[in-house]
C-alpha positions as MATLAB code, in Angstrom:
seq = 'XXXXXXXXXXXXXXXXXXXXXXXXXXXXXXXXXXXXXXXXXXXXXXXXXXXXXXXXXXXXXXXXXXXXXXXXXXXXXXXXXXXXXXXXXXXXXXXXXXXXXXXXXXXXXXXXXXXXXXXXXXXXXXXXXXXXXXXXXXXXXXXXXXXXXXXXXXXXXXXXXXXXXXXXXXXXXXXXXXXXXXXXXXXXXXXXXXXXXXXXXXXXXXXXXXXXXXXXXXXXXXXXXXXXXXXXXXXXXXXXXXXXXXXXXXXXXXXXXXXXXXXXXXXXXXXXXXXXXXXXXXXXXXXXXXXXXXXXXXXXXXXXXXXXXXXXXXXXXXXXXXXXXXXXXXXXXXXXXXXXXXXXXXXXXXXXXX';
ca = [
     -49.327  -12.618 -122.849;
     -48.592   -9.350 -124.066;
     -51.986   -8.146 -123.957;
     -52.571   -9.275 -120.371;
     -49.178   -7.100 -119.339;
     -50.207   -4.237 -120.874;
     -53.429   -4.415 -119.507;
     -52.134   -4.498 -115.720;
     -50.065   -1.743 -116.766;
     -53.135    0.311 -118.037;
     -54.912   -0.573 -114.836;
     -51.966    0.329 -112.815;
     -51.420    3.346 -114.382;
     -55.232    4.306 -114.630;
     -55.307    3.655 -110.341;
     -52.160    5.484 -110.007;
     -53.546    8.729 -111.987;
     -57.168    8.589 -110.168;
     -55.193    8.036 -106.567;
     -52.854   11.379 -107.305;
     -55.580   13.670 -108.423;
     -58.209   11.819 -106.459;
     -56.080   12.751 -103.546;
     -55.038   16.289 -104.294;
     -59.017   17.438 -104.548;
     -59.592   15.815 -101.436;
     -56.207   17.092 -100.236;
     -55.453   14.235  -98.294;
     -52.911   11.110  -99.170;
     -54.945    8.462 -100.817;
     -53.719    5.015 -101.375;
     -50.541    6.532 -102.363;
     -48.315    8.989 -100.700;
     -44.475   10.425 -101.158;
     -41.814   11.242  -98.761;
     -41.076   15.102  -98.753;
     -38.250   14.603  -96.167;
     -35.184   12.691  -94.960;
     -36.513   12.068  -91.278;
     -37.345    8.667  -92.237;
     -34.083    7.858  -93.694;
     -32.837    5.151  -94.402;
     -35.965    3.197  -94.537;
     -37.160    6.285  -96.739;
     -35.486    8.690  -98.632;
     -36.932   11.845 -100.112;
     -38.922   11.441 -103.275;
     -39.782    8.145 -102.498;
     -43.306    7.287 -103.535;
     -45.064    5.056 -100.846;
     -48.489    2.690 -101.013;
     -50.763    2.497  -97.878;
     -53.763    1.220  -97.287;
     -57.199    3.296  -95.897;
     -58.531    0.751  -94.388;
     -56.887   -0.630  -91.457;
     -58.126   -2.912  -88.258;
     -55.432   -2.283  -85.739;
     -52.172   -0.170  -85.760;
     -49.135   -1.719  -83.630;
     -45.918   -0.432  -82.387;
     -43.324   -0.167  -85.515;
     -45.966    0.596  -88.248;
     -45.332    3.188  -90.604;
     -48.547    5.676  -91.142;
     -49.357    8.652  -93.022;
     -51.246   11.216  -90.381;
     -51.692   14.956  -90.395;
     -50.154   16.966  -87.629;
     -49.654   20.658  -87.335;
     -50.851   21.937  -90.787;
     -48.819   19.075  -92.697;
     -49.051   15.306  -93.579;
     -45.922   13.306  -92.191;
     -44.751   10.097  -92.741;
     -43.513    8.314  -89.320;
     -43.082    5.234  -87.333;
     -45.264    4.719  -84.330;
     -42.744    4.655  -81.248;
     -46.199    3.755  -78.663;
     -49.698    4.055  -77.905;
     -50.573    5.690  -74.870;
     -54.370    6.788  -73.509;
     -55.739    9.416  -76.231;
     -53.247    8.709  -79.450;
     -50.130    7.069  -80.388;
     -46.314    8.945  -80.136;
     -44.198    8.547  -83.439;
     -40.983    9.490  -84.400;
     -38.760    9.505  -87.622;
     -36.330    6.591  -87.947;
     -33.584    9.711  -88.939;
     -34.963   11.799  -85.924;
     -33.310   11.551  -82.202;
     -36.270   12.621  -80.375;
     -40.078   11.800  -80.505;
     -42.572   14.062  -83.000;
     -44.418   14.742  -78.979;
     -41.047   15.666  -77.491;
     -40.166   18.545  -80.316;
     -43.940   19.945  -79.370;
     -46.574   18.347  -81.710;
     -49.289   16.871  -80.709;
     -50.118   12.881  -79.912;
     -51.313   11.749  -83.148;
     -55.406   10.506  -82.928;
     -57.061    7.601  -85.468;
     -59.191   10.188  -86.982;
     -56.295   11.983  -88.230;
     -54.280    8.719  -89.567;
     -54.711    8.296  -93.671;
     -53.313    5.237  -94.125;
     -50.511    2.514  -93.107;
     -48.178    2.041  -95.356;
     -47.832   -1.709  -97.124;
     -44.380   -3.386  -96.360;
     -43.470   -6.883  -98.067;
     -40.849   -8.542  -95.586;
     -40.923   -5.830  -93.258;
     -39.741   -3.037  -95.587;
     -42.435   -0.425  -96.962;
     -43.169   -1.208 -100.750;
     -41.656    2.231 -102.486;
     -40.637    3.382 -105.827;
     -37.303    5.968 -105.317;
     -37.091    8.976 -106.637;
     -40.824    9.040 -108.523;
     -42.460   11.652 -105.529;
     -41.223   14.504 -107.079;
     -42.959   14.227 -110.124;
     -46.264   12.746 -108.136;
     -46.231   16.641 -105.708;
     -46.004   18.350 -108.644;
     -49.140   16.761 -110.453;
     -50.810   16.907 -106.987;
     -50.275   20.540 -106.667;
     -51.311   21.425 -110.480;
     -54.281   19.280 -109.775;
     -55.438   21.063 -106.247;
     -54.681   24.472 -107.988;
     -57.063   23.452 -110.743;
     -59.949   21.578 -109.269;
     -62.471   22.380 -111.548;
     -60.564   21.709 -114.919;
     -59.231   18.305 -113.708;
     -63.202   17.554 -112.380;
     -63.774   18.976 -116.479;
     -61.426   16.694 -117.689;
     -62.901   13.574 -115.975;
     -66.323   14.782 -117.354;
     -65.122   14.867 -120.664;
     -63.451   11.299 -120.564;
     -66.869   10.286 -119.214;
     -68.717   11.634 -122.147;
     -66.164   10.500 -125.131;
     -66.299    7.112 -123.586;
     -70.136    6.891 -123.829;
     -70.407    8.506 -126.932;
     -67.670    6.703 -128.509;
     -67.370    3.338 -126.846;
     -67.928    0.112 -128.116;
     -65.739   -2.017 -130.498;
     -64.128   -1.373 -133.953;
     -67.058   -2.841 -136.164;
     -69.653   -0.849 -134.244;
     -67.488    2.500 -134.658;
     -66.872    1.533 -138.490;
     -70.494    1.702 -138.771;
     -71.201    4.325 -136.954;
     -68.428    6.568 -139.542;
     -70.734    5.250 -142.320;
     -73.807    6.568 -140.977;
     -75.202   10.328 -142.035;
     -76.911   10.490 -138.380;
     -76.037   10.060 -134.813;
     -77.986    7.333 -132.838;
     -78.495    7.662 -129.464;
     -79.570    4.698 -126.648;
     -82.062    6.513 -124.208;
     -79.724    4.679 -121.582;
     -76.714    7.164 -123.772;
     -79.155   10.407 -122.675;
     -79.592    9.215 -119.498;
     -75.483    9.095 -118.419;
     -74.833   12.209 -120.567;
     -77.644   14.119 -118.575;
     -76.820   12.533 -115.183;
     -72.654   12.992 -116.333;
     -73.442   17.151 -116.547;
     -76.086   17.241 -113.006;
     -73.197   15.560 -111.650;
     -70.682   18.066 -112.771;
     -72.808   21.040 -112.112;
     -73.266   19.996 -108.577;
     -69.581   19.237 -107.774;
     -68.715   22.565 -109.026;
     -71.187   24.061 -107.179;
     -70.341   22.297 -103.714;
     -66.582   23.265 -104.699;
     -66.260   26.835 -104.721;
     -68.761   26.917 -101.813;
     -66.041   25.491  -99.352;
     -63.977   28.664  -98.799;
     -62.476   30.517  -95.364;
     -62.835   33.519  -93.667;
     -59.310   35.541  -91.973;
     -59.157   36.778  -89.155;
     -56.249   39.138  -88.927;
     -53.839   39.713  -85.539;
     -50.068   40.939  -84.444;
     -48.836   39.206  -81.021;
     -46.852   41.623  -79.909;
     -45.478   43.216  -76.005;
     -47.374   46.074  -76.761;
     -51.002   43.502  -76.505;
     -54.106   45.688  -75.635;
     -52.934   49.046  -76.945;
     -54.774   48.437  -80.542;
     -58.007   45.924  -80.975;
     -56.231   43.832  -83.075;
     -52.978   43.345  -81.142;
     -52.491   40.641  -78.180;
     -49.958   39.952  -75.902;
     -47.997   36.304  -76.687;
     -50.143   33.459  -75.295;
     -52.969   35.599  -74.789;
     -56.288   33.427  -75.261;
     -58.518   35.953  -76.857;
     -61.580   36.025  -78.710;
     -63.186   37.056  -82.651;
     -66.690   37.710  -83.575;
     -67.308   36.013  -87.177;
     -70.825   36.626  -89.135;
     -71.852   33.810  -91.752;
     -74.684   35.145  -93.745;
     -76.783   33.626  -96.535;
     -77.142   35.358  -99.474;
     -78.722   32.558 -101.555;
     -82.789   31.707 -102.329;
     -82.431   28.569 -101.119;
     -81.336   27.269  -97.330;
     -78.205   25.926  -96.928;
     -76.358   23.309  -94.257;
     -73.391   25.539  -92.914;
     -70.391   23.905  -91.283;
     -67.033   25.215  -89.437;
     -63.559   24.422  -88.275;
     -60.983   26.526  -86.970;
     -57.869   26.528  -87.591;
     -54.088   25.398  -85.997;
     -54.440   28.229  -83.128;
     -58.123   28.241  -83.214;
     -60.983   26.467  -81.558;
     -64.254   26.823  -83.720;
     -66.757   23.577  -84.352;
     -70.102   23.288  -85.614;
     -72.815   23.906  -87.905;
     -75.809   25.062  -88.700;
     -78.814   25.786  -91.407;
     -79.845   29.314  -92.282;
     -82.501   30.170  -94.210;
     -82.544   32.775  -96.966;
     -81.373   36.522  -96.079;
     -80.156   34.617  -92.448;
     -77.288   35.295  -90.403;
     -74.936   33.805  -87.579;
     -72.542   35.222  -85.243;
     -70.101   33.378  -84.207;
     -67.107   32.769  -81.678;
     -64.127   32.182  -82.116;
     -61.529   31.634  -79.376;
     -58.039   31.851  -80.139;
     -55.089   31.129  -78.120;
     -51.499   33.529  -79.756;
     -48.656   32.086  -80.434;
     -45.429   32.931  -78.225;
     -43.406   34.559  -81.188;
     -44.146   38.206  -81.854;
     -44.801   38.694  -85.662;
     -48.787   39.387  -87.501;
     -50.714   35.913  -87.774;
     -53.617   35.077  -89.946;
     -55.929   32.208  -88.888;
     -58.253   30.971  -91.051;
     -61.427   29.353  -90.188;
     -62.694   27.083  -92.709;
     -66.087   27.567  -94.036;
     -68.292   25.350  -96.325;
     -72.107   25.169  -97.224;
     -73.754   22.301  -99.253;
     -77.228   21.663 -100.062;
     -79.796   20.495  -97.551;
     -79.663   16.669  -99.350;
     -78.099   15.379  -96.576;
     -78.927   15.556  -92.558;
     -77.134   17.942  -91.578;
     -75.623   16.039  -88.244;
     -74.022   13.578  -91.212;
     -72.766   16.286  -92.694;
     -70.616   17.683  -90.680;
     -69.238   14.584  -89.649;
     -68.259   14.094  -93.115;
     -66.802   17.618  -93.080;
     -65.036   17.167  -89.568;
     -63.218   14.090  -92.022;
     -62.719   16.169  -95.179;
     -64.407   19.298  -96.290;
     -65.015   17.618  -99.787;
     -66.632   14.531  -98.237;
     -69.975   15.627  -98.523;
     -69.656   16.934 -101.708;
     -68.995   13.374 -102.653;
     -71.767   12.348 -100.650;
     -74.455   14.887 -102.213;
     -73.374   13.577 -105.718;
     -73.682   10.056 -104.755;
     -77.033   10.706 -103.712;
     -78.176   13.034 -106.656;
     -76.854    9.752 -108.606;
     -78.683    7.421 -106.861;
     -81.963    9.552 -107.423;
     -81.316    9.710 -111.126;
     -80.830    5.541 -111.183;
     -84.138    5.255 -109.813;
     -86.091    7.227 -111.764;
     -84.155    5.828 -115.095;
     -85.027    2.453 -113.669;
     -88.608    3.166 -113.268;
     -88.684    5.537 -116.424;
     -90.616    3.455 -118.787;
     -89.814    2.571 -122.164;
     -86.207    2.674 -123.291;
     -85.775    4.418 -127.049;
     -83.253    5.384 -129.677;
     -83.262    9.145 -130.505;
     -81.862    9.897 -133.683;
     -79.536   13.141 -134.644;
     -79.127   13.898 -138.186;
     -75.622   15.149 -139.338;
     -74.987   16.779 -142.785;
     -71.310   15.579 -144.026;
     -69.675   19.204 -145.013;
     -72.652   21.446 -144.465;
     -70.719   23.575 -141.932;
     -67.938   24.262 -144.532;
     -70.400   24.772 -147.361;
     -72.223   27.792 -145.117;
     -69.175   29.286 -144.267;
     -68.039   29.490 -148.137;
     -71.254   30.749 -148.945;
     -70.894   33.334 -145.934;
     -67.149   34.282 -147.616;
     -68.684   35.313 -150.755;
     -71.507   37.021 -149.900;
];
């Protein structure tokens, strides 16, 4: 009995963790969300944590969702569907998320729904502050939490198996190795290497502007509400082609992609309508390249989704590749490493007294 609790603890625990970081590289809510305001009170307070489900077959009037709207993910009610998205409001808020000026909320840009039991959302109080602040350490460091899962990867192939087999294995002067071991270590670090790569490739490029009355006197000022336009060149400075795609930003309208060849450049348009308030803006316009393993149509569907999408894809593919070839490989093998109890610490006295 006790065993089988703790082990739907350690599974619970083990979903929770992937979800939060899971979530944070992707930045986007998945499978479990928190509450970082009181317009939803009192069905949700502030640092609630929430659970919500991806996948989803039809959304009705009264459902809670998780969607991203105006540079944020929000937490509301649906009030109605109408022709092109659904209106939703906070149960704390008087008027409609449409009526205070955002925008009708589409499927594509719905995360989840969030699981009720009884008609109330299943939530844990209070437990969403600590989930933003591993969320934001983990999107800050991408790259050592993607290290981290490498590493657990590796100790658990290395070092797996049960207690007799690792009581042997202390005995032993010499590290055995499956040719199936090889195999996941190899694949383990071409995986790793390519999601770093296809990481710091997704970037974005500024472009700079002041709305002010004085629009037109200076190239970079405009006049509030002004739709103007921004010449942005993509070059590629690598030996290799690469699938390019783009997407502009809140004030911005930018969509596409391309391939360019080595040395090749692109000149883009962007159109960009200013904001009413006077004050200097920065839009960003969100750039990624990935390698040409995918079509590149696919890809940017996957990028219009998530930017880190195809990343996921490439790897999957890269993966699938590998499992072929390992399949097909011939005959499996044990390669044998030998390792010399204290030799390290006998060099390094011998080093001392020389």
């Amino acid at each position: 009995m006790r065993r089988g609790f703790a082990l739907i603890i350690s599974i619970s625990i083990l979903i929770f963790s992937f979800s939060t970081v899971l979530g944070a590289l992707m930045n986007r809510p998945v499978f479990v969300s928190y509450i970082t305001s009181n317009s939803m009170e009192p069905t949700l307070s502030k640092g609630d944590l929430i659970f919500m489900t991806p996948v989803f077959f039809s959304l009705e009037k009264g459902d809670i969702i998780v969607f991203y709207s105006n540079g944020e993910w929000v937490c509301h009610r649906i009030f109605s569907e109408i022709s092109g998205g659904y209106i939703t409001k906070g149960d704390n808020n008087i008027a409609t998320d449409q009526q205070s000026g955002k925008d009708l909320v589409k499927k594509e840009f719905i995360a989840g729904k969030v699981i009720t039991f009884l008609d109330r959302p299943v939530k844990i109080p209070q437990v969403g502050n600590y989930v933003s602040e591993v969320s934001e350490f983990a999107w800050k460091h991408k790259m050592l939490m993607l290290t981290l899962f490498f590493l657990a990867g590796l100790a658990e192939i290395m070092l797996g198996g049960d207690k007799k087999r690792r009581k042997k294995r202390r005995s032993r002067k010499s590290l055995r190795l499956h040719s199936d071991q090889v195999f996941l270590i190899l694949t383990f670090s071409l995986l790793l290497l390519a999601t770093f790569s296809g990481t710091i490739w997704i970037g974005s490029e500024k472009i700079q502007y002041g709305v002010t009355s004085a629009g037109g006197l200076r190239e970079e000022w405009v006049l509030p509400g002004q739709v103007f336009q921004r010449n942005l060149t993509i070059s590629n400075n690598l030996h290799y082609p690469m699938i390019y795609a783009v997407k502009g930003g809140e004030n911005s309208a930018i969509d596409g992609y391309f391939v360019l060849w080595p040395g090749e450049s692109k000149t883009l348009t962007v159109t960009i309508k200013a904001p009413i308030e006077t004050r200097l803006y920065e839009e960003k316009i969100i750039v990624a390249k990935y390698f040409p393993l995918l079509p590149p149509e696919i890809a940017y569907r996957l990028f219009s989704i998530n930017e880190y999408i195809p990343v996921l894809m490439i790897d999957l593919e890269i993966l699938a590749l590998l499992a072929v070839i390992h399949m097909f490989g011939g005959e499996k093998k044990y390669y044998r490493i030998r390792i010399q109890p204290g030799s390290f610490k006998r060099k390094m006295r011998n080093f001392q007294l020389k």
